[in-house]
XYZ file of N, CA, C and O in Angstrom:
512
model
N 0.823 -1.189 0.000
C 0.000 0.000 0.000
C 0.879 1.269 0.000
O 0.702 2.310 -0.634
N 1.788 0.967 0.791
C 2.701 2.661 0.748
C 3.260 2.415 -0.773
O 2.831 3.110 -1.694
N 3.946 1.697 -0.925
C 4.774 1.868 -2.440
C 3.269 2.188 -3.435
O 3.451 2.731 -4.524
N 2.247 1.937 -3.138
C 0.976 2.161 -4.150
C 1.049 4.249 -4.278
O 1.153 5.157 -5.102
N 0.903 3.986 -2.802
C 0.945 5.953 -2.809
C 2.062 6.751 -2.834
O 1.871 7.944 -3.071
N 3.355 6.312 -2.618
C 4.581 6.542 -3.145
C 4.402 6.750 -4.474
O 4.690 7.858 -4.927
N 3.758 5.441 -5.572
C 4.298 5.745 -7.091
C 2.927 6.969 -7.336
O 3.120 7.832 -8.192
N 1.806 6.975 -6.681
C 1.096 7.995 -7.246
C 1.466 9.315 -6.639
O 1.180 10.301 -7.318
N 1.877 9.454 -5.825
C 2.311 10.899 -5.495
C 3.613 11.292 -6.040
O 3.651 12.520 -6.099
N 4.965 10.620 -6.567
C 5.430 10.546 -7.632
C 4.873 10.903 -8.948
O 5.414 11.834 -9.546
N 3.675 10.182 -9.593
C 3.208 10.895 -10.818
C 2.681 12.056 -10.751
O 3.090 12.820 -11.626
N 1.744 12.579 -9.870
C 1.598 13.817 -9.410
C 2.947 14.913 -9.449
O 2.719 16.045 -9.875
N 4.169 14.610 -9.060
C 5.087 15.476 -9.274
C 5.818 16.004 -9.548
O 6.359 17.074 -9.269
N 6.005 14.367 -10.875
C 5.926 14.586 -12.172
C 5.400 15.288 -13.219
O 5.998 15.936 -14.078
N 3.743 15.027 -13.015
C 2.956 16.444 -13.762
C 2.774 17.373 -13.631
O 2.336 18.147 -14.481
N 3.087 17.646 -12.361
C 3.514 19.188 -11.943
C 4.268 19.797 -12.637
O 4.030 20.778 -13.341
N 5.620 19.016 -12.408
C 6.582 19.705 -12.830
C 6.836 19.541 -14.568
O 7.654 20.282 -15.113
N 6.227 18.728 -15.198
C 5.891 18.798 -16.733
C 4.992 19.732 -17.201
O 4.724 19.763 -18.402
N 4.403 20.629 -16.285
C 3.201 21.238 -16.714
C 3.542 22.514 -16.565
O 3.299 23.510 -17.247
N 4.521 22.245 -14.954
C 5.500 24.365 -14.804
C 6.525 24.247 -16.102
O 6.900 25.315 -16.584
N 6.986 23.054 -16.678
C 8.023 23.654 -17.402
C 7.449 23.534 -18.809
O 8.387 23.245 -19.552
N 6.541 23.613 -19.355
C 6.133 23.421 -20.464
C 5.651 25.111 -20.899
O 5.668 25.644 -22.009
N 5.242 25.657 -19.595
C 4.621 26.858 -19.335
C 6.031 28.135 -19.249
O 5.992 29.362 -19.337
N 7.018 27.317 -19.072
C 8.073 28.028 -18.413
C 8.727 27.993 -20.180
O 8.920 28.974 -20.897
N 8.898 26.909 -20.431
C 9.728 26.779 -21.962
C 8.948 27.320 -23.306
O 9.657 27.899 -24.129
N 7.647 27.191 -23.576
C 7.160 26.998 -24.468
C 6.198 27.924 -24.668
O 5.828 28.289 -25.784
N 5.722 28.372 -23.509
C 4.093 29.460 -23.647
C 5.186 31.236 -23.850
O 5.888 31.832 -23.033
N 4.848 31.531 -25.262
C 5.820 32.398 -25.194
C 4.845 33.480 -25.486
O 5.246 34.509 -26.031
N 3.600 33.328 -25.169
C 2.423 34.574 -25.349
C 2.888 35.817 -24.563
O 2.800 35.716 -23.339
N 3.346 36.917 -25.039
C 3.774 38.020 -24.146
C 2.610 39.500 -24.214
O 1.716 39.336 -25.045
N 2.581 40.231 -23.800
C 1.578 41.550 -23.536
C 2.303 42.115 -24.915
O 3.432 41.729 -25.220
N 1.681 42.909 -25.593
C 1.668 43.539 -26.684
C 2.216 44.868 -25.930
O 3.331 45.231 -26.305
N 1.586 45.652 -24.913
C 2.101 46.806 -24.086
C 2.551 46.499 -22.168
O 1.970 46.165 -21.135
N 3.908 46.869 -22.619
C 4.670 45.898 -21.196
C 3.996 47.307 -20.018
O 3.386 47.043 -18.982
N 4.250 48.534 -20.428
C 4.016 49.222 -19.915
C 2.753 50.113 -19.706
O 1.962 50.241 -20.641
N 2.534 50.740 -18.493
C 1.156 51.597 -18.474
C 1.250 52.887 -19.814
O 0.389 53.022 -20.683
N 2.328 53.609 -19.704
C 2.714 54.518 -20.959
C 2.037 53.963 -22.206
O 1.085 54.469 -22.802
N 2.926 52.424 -22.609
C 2.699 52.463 -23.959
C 1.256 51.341 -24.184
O 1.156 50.582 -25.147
N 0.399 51.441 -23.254
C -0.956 50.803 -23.626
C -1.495 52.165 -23.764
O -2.236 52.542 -24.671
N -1.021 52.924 -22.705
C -2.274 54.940 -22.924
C -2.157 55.126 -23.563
O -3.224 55.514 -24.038
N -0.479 55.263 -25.063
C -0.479 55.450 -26.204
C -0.809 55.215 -27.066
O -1.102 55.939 -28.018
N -0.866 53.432 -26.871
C -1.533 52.767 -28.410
C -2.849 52.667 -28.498
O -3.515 52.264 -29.451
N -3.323 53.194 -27.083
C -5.013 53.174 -27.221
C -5.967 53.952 -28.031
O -6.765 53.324 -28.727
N -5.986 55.216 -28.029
C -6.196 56.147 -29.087
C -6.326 55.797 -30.596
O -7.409 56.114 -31.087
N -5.252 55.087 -31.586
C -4.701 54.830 -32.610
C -6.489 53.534 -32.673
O -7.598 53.699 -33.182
N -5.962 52.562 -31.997
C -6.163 51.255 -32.016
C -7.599 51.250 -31.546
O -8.164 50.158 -31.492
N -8.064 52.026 -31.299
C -9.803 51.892 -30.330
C -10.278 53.095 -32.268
O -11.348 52.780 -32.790
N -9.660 53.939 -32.806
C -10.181 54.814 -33.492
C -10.559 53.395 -34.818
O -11.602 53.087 -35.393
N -9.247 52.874 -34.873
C -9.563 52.238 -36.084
C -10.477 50.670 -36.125
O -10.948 49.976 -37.026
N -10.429 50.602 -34.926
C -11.770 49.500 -34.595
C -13.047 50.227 -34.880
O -13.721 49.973 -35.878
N -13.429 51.292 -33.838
C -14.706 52.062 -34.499
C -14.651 51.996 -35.839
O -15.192 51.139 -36.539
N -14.098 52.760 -36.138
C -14.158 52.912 -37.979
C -14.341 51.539 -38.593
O -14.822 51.721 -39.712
N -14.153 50.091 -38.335
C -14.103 48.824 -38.971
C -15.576 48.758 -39.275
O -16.241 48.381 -40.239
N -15.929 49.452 -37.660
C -17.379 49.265 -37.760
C -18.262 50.384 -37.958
O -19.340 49.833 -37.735
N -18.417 51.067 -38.111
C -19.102 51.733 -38.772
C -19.338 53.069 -37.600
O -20.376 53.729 -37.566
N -18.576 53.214 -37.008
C -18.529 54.584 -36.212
C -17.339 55.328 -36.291
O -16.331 54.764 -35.863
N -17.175 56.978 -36.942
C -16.177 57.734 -36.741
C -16.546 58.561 -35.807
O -17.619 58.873 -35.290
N -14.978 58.987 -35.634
C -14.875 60.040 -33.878
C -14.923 61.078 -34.426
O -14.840 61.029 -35.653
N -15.053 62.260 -33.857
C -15.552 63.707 -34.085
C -13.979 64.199 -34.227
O -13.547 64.952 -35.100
N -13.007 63.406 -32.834
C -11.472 63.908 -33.504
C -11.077 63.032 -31.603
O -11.801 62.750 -30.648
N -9.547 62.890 -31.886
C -9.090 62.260 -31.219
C -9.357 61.497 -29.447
O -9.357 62.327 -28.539
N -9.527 60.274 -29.116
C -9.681 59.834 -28.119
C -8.871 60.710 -27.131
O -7.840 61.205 -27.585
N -9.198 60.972 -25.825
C -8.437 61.192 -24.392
C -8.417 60.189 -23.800
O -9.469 59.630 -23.489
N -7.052 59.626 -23.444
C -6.998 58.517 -22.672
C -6.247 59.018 -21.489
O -5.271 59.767 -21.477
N -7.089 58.288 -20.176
C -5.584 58.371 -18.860
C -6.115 57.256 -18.308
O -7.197 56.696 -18.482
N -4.968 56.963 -17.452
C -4.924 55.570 -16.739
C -6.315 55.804 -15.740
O -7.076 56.772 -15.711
N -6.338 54.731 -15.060
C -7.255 54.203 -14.305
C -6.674 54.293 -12.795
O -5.608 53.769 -12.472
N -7.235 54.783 -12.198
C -7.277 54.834 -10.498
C -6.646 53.543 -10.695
O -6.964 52.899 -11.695
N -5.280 52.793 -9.382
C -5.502 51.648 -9.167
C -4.501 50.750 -9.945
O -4.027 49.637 -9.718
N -4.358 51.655 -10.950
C -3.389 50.992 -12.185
C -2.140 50.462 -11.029
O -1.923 51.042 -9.965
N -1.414 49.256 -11.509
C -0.004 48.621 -11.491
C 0.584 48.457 -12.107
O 0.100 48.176 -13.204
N 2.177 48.473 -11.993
C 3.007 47.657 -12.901
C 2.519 46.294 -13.446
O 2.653 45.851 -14.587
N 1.969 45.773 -12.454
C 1.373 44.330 -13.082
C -0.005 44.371 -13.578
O -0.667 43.469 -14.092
N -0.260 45.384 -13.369
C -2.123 45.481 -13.345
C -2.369 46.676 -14.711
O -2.959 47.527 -14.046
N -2.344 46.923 -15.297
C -2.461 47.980 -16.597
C -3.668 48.785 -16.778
O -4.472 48.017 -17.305
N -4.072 49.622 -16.662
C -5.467 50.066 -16.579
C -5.850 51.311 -17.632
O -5.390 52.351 -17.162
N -6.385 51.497 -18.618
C -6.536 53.025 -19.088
C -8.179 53.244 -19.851
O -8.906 52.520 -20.531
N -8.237 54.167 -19.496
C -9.463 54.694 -20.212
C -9.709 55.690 -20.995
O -9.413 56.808 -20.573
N -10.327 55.554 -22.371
C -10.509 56.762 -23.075
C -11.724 56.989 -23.229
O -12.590 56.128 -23.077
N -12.010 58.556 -23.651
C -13.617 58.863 -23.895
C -13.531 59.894 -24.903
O -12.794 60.863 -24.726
N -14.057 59.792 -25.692
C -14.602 60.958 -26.956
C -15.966 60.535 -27.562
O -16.815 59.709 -27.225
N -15.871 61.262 -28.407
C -17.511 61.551 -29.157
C -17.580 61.268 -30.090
O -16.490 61.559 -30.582
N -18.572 60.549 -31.294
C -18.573 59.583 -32.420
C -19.027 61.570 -33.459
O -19.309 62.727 -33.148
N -18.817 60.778 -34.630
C -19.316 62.405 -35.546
C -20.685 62.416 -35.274
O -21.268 62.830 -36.276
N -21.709 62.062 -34.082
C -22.400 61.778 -35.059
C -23.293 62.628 -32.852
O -24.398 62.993 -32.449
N -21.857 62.487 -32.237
C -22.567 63.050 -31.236
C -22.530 62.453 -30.111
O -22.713 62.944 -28.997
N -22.199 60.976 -30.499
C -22.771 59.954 -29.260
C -21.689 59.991 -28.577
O -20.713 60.327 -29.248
N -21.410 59.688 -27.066
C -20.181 59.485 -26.310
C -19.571 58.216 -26.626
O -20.221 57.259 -27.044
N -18.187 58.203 -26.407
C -17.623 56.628 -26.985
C -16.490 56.551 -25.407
O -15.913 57.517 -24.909
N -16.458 55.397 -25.011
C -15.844 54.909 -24.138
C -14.926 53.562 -23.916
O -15.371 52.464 -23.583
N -13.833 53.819 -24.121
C -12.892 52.829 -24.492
C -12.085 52.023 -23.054
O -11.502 52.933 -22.465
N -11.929 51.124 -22.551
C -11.407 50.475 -21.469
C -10.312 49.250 -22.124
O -10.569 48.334 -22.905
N -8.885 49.670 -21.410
C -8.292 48.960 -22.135
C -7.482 48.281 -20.697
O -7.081 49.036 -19.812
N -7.324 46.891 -20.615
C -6.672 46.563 -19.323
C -5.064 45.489 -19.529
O -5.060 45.002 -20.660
N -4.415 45.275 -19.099
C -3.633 44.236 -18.860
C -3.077 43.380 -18.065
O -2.720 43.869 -16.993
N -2.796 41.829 -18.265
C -2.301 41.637 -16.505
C -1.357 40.828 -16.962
O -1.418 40.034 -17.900
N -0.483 41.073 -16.251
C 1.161 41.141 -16.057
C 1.171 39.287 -15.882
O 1.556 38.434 -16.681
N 0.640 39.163 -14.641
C 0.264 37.765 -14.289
C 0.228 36.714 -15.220
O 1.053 35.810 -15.347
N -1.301 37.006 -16.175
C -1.839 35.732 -17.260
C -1.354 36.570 -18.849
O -1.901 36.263 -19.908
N -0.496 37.408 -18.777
C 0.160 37.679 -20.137
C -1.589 38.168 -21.090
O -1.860 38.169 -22.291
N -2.147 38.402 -20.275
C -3.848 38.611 -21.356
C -3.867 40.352 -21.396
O -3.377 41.158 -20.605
N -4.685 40.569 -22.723
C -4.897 41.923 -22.513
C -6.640 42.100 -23.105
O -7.385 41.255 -23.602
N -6.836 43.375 -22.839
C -8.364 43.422 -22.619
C -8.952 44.321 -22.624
O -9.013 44.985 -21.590
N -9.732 44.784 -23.950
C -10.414 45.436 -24.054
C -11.834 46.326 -24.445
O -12.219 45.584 -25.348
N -12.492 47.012 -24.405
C -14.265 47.606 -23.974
C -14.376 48.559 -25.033
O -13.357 49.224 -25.218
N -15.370 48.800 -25.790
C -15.675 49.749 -26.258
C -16.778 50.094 -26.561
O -17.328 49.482 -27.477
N -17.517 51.257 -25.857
C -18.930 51.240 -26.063
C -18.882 52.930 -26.768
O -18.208 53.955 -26.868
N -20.039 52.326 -27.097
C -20.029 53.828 -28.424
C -21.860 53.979 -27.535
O -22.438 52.894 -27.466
N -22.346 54.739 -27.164
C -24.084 55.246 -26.517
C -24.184 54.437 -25.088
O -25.178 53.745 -24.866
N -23.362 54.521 -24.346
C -23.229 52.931 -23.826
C -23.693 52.069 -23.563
O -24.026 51.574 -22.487
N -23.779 51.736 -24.738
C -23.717 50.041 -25.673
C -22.431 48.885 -25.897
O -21.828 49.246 -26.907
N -22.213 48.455 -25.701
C -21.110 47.485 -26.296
C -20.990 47.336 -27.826
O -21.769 46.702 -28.538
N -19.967 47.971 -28.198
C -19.644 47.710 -29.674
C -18.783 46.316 -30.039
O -19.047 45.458 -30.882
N -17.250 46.429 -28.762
C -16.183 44.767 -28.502
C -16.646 44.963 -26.912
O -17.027 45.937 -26.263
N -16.458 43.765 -26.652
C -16.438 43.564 -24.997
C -15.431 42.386 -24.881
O -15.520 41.364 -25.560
N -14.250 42.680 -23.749
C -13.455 41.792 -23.102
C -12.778 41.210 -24.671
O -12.623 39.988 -24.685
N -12.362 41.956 -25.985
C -11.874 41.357 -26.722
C -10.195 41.506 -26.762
O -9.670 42.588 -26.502
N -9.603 40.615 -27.025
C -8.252 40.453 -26.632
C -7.195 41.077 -27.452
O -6.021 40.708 -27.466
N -7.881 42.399 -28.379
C -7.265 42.966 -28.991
C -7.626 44.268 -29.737
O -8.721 44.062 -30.261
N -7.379 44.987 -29.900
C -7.823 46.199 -31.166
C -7.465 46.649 -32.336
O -6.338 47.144 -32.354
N -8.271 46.642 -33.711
C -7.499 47.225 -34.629
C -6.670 46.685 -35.208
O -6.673 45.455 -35.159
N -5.794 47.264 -35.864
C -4.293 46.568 -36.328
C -3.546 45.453 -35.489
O -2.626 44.807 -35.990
N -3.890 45.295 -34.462
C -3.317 44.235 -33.184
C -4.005 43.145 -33.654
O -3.614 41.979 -33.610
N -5.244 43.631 -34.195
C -5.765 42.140 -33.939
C -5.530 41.083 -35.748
O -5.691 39.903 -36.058
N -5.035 42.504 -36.599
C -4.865 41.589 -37.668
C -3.502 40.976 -37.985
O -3.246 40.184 -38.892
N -2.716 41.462 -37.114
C -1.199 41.551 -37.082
C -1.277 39.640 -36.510
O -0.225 39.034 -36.711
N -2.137 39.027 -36.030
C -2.626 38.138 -35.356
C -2.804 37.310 -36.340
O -2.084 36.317 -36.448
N -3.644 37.546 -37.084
C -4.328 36.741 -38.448
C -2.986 35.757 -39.152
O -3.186 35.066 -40.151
């Protein structure tokens, strides 16, 4: 009976450790913006030309600033401007340092135009 739970707690730590290093060697998914700076920057660009994919233009450039709360590990920014057409547009763009994911909102009347989509714009065809 012990050598029974010996060899299974053995395979257990085995797959552990096949599973940290597979994650460690191989998962090479990295954040597109390492920093809070250059997500506030590329947000503007990248939230304008998503609207436009779809059928909403801005009256003239997004304002973006970070988010109360923001971290080095935690990425936070928000933009807001106005579609030509009048309506408010509201852009939420997040990142986490942690799960390498990024994430972002865009409501044009607030409505959901993308929600929680893992990319914007040119990011996301650069992907394709």
């Amino acid at each position: 009976m012990k050598v029974l739970i010996g060899a299974v707690a053995a395979a257990i730590v085995v797959a552990v450790g096949v599973t940290v290093g597979y994650f460690v060697l191989f998962d090479d998914e990295e954040l597109r913006y390492k920093t809070q700076r250059a997500l506030r920057n590329a947000m503007p660009a990248l939230a304008a030309a998503e609207l436009k994919a779809r059928g909403h233009s801005l009256s003239g450039e997004l304002d973006c600033r970070d988010l109360q709360g923001w971290t080095k590990r935690k990425l936070r920014v928000r933009c807001a401007g106005t579609t030509s057409t009048g309506k408010p547009v509201e852009v939420i763009g997040a990142a986490e340092d942690a799960t390498r994911r990024e994430f972002f909102t865009v409501l044009v009347d607030g409505r959901p135009v993308v929600q929680n989509v893992p990319c914007l714009g040119a990011d996301c065809r650069a992907d394709d």
